[in-house]
Coordinates of C-alpha atoms and ligand atoms in Angstrom, one line a residue:
X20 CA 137.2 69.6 265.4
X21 CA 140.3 71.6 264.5
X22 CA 144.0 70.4 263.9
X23 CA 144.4 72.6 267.1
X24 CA 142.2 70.5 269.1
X25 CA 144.4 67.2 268.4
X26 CA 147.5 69.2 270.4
X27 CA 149.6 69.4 267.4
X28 CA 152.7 71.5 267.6
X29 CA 153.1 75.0 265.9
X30 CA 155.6 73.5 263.7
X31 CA 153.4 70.7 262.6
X32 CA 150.0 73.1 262.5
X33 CA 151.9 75.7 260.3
X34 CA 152.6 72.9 257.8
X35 CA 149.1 70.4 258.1
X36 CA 148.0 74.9 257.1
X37 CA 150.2 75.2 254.2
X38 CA 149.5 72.0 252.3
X39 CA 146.1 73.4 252.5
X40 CA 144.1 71.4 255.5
X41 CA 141.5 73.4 257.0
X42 CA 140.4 70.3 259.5
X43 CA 141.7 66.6 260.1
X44 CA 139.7 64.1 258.4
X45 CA 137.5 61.6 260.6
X46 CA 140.5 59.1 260.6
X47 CA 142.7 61.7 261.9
X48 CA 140.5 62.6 264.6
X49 CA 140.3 59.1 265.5
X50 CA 144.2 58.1 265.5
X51 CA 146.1 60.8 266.7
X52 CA 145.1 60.9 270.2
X53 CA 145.2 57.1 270.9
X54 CA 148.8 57.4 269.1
X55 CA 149.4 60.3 270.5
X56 CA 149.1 58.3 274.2
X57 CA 151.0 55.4 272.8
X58 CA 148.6 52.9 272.1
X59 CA 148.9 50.3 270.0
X60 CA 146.1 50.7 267.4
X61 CA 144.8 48.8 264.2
X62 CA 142.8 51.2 261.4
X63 CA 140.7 49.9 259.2
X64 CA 140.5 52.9 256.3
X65 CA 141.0 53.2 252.5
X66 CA 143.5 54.9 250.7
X67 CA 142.1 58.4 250.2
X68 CA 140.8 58.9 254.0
X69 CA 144.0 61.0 254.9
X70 CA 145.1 57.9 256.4
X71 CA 149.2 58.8 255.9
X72 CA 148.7 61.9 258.0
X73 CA 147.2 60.3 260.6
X74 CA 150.1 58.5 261.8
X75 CA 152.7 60.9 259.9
X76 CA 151.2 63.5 262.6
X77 CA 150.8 62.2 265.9
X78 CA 154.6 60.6 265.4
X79 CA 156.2 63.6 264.3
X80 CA 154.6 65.7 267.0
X81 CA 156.2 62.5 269.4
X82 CA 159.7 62.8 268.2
X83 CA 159.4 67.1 268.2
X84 CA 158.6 66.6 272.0
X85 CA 161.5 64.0 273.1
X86 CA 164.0 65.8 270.5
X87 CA 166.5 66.4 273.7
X88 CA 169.3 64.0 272.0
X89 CA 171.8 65.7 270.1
X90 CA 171.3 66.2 266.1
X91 CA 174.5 64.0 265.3
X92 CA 174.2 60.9 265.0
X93 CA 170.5 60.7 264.8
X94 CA 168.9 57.7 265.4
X95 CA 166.2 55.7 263.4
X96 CA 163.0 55.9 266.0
X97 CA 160.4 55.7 263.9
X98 CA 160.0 53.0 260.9
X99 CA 156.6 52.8 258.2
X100 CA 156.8 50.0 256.2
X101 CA 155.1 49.7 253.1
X102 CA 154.1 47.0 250.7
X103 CA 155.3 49.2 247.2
X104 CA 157.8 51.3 246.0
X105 CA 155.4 54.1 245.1
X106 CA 153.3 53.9 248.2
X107 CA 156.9 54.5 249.8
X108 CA 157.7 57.5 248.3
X109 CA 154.3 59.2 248.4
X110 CA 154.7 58.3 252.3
X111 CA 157.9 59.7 252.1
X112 CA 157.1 63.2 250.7
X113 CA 154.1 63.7 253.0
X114 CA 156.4 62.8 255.8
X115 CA 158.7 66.2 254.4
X116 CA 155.8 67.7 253.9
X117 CA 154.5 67.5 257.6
X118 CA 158.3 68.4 259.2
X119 CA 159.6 71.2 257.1
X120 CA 159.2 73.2 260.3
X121 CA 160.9 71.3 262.2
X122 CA 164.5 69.7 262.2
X123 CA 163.2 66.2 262.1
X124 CA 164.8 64.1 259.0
X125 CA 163.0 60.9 256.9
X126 CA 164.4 59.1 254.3
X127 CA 162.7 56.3 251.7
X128 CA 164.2 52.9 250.6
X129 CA 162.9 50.8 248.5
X130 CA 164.3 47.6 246.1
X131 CA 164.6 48.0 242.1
X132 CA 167.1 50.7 242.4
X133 CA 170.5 51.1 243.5
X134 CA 171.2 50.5 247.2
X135 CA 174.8 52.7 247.6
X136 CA 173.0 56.7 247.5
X137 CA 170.4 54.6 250.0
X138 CA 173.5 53.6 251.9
X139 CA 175.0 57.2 251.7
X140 CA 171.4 59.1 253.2
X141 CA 171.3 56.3 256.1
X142 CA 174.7 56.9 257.3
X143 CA 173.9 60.6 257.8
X144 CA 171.3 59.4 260.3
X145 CA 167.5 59.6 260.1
X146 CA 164.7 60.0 262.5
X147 CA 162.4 58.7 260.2
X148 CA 162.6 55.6 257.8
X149 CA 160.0 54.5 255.3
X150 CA 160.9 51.0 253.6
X151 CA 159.8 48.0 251.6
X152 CA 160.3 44.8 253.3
X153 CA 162.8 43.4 251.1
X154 CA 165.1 46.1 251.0
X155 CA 164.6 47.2 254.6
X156 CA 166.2 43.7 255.8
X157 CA 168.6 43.6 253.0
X158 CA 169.9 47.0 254.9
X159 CA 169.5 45.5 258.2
X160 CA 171.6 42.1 257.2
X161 CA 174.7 44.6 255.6
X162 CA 174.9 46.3 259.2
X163 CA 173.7 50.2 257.6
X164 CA 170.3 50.1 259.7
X165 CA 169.8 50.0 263.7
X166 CA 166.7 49.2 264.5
X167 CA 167.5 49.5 268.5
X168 CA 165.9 52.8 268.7
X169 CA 162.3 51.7 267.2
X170 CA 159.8 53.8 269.1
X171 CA 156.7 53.5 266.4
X172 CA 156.6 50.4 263.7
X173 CA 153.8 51.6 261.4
X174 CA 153.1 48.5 259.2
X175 CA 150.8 50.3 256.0
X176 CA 148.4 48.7 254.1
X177 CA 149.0 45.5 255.9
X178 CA 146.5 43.5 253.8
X179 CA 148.3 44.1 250.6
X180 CA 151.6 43.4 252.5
X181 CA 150.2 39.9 253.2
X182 CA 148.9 39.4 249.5
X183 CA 152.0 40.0 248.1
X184 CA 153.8 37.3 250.5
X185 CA 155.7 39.6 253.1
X186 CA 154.1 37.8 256.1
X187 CA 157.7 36.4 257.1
X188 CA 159.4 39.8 256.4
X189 CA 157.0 41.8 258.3
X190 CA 157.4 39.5 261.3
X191 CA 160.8 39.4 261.1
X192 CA 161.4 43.2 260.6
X193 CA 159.1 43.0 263.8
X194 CA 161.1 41.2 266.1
X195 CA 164.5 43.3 264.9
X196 CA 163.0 46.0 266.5
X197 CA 162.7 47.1 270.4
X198 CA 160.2 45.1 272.2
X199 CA 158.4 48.2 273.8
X200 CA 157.9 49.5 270.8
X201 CA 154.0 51.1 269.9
X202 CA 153.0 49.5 266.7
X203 CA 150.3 50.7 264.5
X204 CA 148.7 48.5 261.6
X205 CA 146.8 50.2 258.5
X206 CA 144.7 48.2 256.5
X207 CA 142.2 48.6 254.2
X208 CA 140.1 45.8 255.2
X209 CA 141.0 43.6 257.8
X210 CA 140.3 40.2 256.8
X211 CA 141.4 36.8 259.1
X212 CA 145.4 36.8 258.0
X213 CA 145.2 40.2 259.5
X214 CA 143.6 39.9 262.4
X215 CA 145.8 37.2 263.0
X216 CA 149.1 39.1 262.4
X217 CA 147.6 42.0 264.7
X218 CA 147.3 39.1 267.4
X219 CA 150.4 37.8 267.3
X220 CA 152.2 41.3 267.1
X221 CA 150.3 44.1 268.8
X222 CA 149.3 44.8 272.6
X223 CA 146.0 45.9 273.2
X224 CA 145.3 47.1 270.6
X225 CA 142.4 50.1 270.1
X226 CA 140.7 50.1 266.4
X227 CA 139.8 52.8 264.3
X228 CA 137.3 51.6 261.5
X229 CA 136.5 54.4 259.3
X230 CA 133.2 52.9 256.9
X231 CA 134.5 50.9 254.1
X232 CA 133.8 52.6 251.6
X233 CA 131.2 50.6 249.3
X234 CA 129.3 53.1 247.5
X235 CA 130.9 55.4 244.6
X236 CA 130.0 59.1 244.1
X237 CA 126.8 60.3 242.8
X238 CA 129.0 62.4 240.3
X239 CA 130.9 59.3 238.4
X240 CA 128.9 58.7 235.2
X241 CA 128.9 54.6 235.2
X242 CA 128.6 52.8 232.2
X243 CA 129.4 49.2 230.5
X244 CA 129.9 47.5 227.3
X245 CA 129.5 43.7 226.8
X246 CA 131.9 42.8 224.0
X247 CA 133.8 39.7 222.6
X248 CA 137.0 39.3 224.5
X249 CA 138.7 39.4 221.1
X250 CA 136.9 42.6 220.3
X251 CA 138.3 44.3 223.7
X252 CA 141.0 46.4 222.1
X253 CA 139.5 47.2 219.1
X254 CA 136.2 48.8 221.3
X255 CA 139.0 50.1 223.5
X256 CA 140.5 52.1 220.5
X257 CA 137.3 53.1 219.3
X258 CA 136.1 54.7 222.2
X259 CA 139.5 56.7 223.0
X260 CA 139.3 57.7 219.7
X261 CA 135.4 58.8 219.8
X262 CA 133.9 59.1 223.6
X263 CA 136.9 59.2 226.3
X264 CA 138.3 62.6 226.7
X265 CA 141.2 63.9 228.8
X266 CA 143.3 62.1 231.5
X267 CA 142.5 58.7 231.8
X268 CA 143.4 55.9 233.9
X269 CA 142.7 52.3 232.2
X270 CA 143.3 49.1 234.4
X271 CA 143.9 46.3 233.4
X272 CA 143.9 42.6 235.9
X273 CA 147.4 41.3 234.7
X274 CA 150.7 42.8 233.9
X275 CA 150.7 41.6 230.4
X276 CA 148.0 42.7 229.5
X277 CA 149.2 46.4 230.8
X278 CA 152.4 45.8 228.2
X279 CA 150.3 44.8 225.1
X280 CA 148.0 47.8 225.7
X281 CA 150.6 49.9 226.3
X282 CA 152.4 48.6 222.6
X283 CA 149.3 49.3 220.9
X284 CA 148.4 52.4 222.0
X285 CA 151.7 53.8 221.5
X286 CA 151.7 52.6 217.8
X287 CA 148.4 54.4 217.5
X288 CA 150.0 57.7 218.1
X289 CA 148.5 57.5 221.9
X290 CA 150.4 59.9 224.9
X291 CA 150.5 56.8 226.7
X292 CA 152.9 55.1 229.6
X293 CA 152.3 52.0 232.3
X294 CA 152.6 50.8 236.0
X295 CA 153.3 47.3 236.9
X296 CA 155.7 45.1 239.0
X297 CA 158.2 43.9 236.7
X298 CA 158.7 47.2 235.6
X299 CA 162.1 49.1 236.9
X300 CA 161.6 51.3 239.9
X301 CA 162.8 54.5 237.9
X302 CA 160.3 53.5 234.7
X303 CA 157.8 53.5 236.8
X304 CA 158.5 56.6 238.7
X305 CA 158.9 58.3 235.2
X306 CA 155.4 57.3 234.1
X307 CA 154.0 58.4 237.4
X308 CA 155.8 62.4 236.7
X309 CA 154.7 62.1 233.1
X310 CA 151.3 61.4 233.7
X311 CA 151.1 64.2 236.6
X312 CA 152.9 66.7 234.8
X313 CA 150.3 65.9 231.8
X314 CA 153.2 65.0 229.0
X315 CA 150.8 62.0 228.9
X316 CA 147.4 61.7 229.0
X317 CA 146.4 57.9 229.7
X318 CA 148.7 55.9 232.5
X319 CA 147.8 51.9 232.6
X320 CA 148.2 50.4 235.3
X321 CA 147.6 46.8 237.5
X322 CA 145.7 47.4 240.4
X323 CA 148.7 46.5 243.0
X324 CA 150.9 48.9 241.2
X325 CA 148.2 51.7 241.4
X326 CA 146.9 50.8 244.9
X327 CA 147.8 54.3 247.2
X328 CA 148.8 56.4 245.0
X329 CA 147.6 59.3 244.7
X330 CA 146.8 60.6 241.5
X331 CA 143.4 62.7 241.6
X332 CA 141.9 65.2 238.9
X333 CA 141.1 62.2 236.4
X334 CA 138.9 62.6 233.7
X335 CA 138.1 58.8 233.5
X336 CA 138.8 55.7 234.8
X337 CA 138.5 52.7 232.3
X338 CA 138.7 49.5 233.1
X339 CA 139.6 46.9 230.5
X340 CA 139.5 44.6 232.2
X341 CA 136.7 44.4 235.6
X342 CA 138.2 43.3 239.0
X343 CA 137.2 40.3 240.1
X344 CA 137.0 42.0 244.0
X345 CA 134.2 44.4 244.1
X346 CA 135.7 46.6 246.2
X347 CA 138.6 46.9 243.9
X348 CA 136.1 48.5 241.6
X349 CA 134.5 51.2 243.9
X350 CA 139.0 52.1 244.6
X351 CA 139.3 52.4 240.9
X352 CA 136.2 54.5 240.2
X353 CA 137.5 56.6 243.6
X354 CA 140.0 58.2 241.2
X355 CA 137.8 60.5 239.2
X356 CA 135.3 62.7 240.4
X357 CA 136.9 64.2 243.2
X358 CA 136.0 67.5 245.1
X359 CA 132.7 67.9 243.9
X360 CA 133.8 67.7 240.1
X361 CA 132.2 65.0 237.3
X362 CA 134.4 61.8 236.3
X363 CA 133.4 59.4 233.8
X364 CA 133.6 55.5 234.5
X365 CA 133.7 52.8 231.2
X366 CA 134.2 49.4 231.6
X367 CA 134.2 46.6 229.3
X368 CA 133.1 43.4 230.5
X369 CA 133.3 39.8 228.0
X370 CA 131.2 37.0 228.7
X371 CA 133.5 35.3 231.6
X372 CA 133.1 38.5 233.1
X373 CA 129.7 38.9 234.1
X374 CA 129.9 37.8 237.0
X375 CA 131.9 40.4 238.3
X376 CA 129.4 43.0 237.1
X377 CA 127.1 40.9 239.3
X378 CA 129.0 41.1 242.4
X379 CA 130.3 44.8 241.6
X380 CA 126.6 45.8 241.5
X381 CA 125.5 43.9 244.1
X382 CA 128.5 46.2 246.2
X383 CA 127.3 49.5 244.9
X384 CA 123.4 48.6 245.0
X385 CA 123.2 50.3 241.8
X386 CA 122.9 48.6 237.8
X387 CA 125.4 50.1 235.7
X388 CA 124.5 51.5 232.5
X389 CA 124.9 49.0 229.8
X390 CA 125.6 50.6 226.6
X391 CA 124.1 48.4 223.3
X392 CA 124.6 50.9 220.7
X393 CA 129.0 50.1 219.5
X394 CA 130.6 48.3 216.7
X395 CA 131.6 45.3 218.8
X396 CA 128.6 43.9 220.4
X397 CA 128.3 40.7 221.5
X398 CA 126.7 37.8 219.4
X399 CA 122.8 36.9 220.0
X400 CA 123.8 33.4 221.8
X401 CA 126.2 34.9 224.3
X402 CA 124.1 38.0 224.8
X403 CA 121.1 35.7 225.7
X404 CA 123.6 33.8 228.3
X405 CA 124.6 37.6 229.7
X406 CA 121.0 38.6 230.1
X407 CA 119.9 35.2 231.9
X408 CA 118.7 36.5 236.1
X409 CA 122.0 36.4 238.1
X410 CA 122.9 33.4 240.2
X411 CA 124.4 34.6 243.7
X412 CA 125.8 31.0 244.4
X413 CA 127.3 30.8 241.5
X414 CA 129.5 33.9 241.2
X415 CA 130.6 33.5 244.5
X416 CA 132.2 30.4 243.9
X417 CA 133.3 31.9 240.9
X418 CA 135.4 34.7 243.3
X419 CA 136.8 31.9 245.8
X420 CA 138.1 29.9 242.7
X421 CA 139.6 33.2 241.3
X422 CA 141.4 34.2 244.2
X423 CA 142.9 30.8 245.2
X424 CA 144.5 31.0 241.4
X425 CA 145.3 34.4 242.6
X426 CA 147.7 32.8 245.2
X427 CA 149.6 30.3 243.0
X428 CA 150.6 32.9 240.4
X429 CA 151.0 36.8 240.9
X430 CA 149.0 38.6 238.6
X431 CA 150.1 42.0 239.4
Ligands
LIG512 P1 145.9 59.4 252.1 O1 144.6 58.7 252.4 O2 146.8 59.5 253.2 O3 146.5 58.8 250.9 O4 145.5 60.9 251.7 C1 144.7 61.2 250.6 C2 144.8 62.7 250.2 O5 144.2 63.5 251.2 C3 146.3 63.2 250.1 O6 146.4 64.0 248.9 C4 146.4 64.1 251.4 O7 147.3 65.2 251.1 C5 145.0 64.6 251.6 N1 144.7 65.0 253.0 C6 145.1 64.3 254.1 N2 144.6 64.9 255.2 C7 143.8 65.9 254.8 C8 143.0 66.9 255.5 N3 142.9 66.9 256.8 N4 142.3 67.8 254.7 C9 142.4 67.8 253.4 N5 143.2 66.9 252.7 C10 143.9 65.9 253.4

C-alpha cells in the first residue's frame, strides 16, 4: 500500500516524500482511514511504529479539506495531548514537518518553562495544539485557550498519562472540549485503567492493535553481568572505559540514581549529560541537542523521561540498572540496532535483581549472555543463590509488590 492509496493530499504526500517515507507503516495503514471517516478509535502500538504520523496525517489532511474559514483568527480544532514535555515537542516538530505545504499552523506547550512567549504564539491563533495536561488547563483557566472548536482530541500514550496521575486532567480537558468531538486514544498497552477511560470517553470505538512488540532484534548483541550492587559503578566505569564504544544510552530506574551517575562520570572526564523529571524543561532539552548533535556521547536517562523519544543510531544501550517491567526492557534495547545495523546491549543485574532477568527472558524467550570473566563478580554464596532454577510464582509477586510501591512514590 502506498501513501497515495490512504487519499492523502498533494500537500501532505509531497511532505510524508521529503522526510523520506516510501510507504505508511502497518499502523498507518490501519488508522488513517477509520480517522479519516471520523471514527473514534483506540491504538494499541509502541513508540517506534510511526504511530505520531498516523494521526498527525489523517487530521491534517481533515483540516486542509474544511480550511474554508478565514486565516485570521484561526481556531484551535485539533488538540494532542501528551504525557511529557519531550514527547510534546517531537509531536510538535513532526506535526511542521507533515504541513509545511500547507498553511495549517501547530504550536507546543508544555510546563517547566515560561508561560508568556506560550501566551504570545496562542493569541496569534493555531489550528493545531499539542500540550501537557497541566499546562494545557493552566491556559484554559487564564482564558488564552478555546477549546469550543475541538474537532479531534488525540490523547498519546494514554497508559503513561495514567501512570503519571493525569486521570483527572485528562477527563477534565475532555469535557472542556465540544461534545461531537472524534477522539482518538494511543497507548502502548492497554491495560484495565485504560480500557476503562476509553469507556467512559469514546463512542464506538474501532481498535487498531499493531503486535506488541515482545521480541528484540536478531542484531542486538545481549549480554549480562551479575555484580555486587556496591560494585555497580565501579563495573560501570570499567566497562566504558574497556568494552562500550560510541553513543551510548544508560538507564537507570530512579532519578537519583541518573544524578549520581551523571556526577561521576563527569569527574571521570566522561562527555556525559541526563534526562529525568525534576530536571528543568530547557536542561533537559539541551542534553537531548547535545546528545544528537554528538557534543556528548553517553545521555542517562529514567525510563519516563526517555519514553518516545526518538533518538535512533545508538551504539549501546546499558542498563544500570534492569526494569522491573519486561517490556520496558525490549523499549530500551529498541534503541540500538536500527535499520538493519548492529547495536550492543549490557546490563548489570545485582542479586535483588534476578528476578527481573527472569521475567525479561521469559518475555524475549531467549537467555541472555551472562558474562563471568570481570573484576567485580559476585561472591560464591550469592552466586549459588543467582544460579538456583527460577521460581515463576515467586518473581511475579515480586513485580506486583514493585509496582504497588511504584504508585506511592514516583520513581521517575
Ligand atoms: P513514531 O512511532 O511516531 O515515534 O515514529 C518513529 C519514527 O518512524 C520517526 O522517526 C518517524 O519519522 C518515522 N516514520 C514514521 N512513519 C514512517 C514511514 N511511513 N516510513 C518510514 N519512517 C517513518
Amino acid at each position: 500500500m502506498s501513501f497515495k492509496d490512504l487519499q492523502l493530499n498533494r500537500p501532505l504526500l509531497r511532505a510524508v516524500a521529503e522526510a523520506g517515507y516510501d510507504n505508511p507503516t502497518l499502523v498507518q495503514e490501519k488508522t488513517i482511514p477509520l480517522v479519516l471517516n471520523k471514527k473514534d478509535v483506540i491504538v494499541s502500538a509502541q513508540t517506534g511504529t510511526g504511530k505520531t504520523a498516523a494521526f498527525a496525517l489523517p487530521i491534517l489532511k481533515l483540516l486542509y479539506d474544511q480550511q474554508d474559514a478565514p486565516k485570521k483568527g484561526k481556531k484551535i480544532k485539533a488538540l494532542i495531548t501528551s504525557p511529557t514535555r519531550e514527547l510534546a515537542i517531537q509531536i510538535e516538530n513532526n506535526f511542521k514537518t507533515y504541513s509545511t505545504y500547507t498553511n495549517l499552523r501547530s504550536t507546543v506547550v508544555y510546563g517547566g518553562t515560561s508561560i508568556e512567549p506560550q501566551k504570545e504564539v496562542l493569541k496569534k491563533g493555531v489550528d493545531i495544539l499539542i500540550a501537557t495536561p497541566g499546562r494545557l488547563l493552566d491556559l484554559h483557566k487564564q482564558d488564552i485557550i478555546n477549546l469550543d472548536y475541538i474537532k479531534t482530541l488525540v490523547l498519546d500514550e494514554a497508559d503513561l498519562m495514567l501512570d503519571m496521575g493525569f486521570i483527572d486532567d485528562v477527563k477534565k480537558i475532555e469535557r472542556l472540549c465540544t461534545t461531537d468531538k472524534q477522539i482518538l486514544l494511543f497507548s502502548a498497552t492497554i491495560p484495565y485503567k485504560v480500557e476503562q477511560l476509553a469507556n467512559t470517553i469514546l463512542n464506538n470505538p474501532e481498535r487498531v492493535e499493531v503486535a506488541q512488540n515482545s521480541s528484540t532484534s536478531k542484531n542486538v548483541n545481549q549480554v549480562l553481568f551479575f555484580v555486587p550492587k556496591k560494585n555497580k559503578i565501579e563495573l560501570g566505569l570499567h566497562l566504558l572505559r574497556n568494552t562500550i564504544k560510541g553513543n551510548i544510552i544508560i538507564f537507570r530506574r530512579t532519578k537519583f540514581g541518573v544524578d549520581k551517575l551523571e556526577k561521576t562520570l563527569l569527574k571521570n572526564g566522561y562527555k556525559a549529560d541526563s534526562i529525568h523529571g525534576d530536571k528543568s524543561q530547557t536542561a533537559r532539552q539541551d542534553a537531548l541537542t547535545k546528545f544528537k548533535k554528538g557534543e556528548i556521547n553517553i545521555l542517562i536517562a529514567t525510563d519516563v523521561a526517555a519514553r518516545g523519544i526518538d533518538i535512533s543510531d545508538l551504539d549501546a544501550v546499558f542498563n544500570f540498572d534492569l526494569p522491573n517491567i519486561p517490556e520496558t526492557y525490549v523499549h530500551r534495547i529498541g534503541r540500538t540496532a536500527r535499520a538493519g545495523k548492529s547495536g550492543m546491549a549490557y546490563s548489570l543485574c545485582s542479586a535483588d535483581e534476578k528476578p527481573y532477568v527472569q521475567i525479561i527472558q521469559h518475555l524475549i524467550q531467549m537467555q541472555l549472555d551472562v558474562i563471568e570473566d570481570h573484576p567485580y563478580p559476585l561472591d560464591p554464596k550469592a552466586k549459588k543463590e543467582i544460579h538456583k532454577s527460577p521460581n515463576k510464582s515467586k518473581y511475579r509477586k515480586g513485580r506486583k509488590s514493585e509496582a504497588s510501591k511504584k504508585k506511592k512514590k514516583r520513581w521517575y
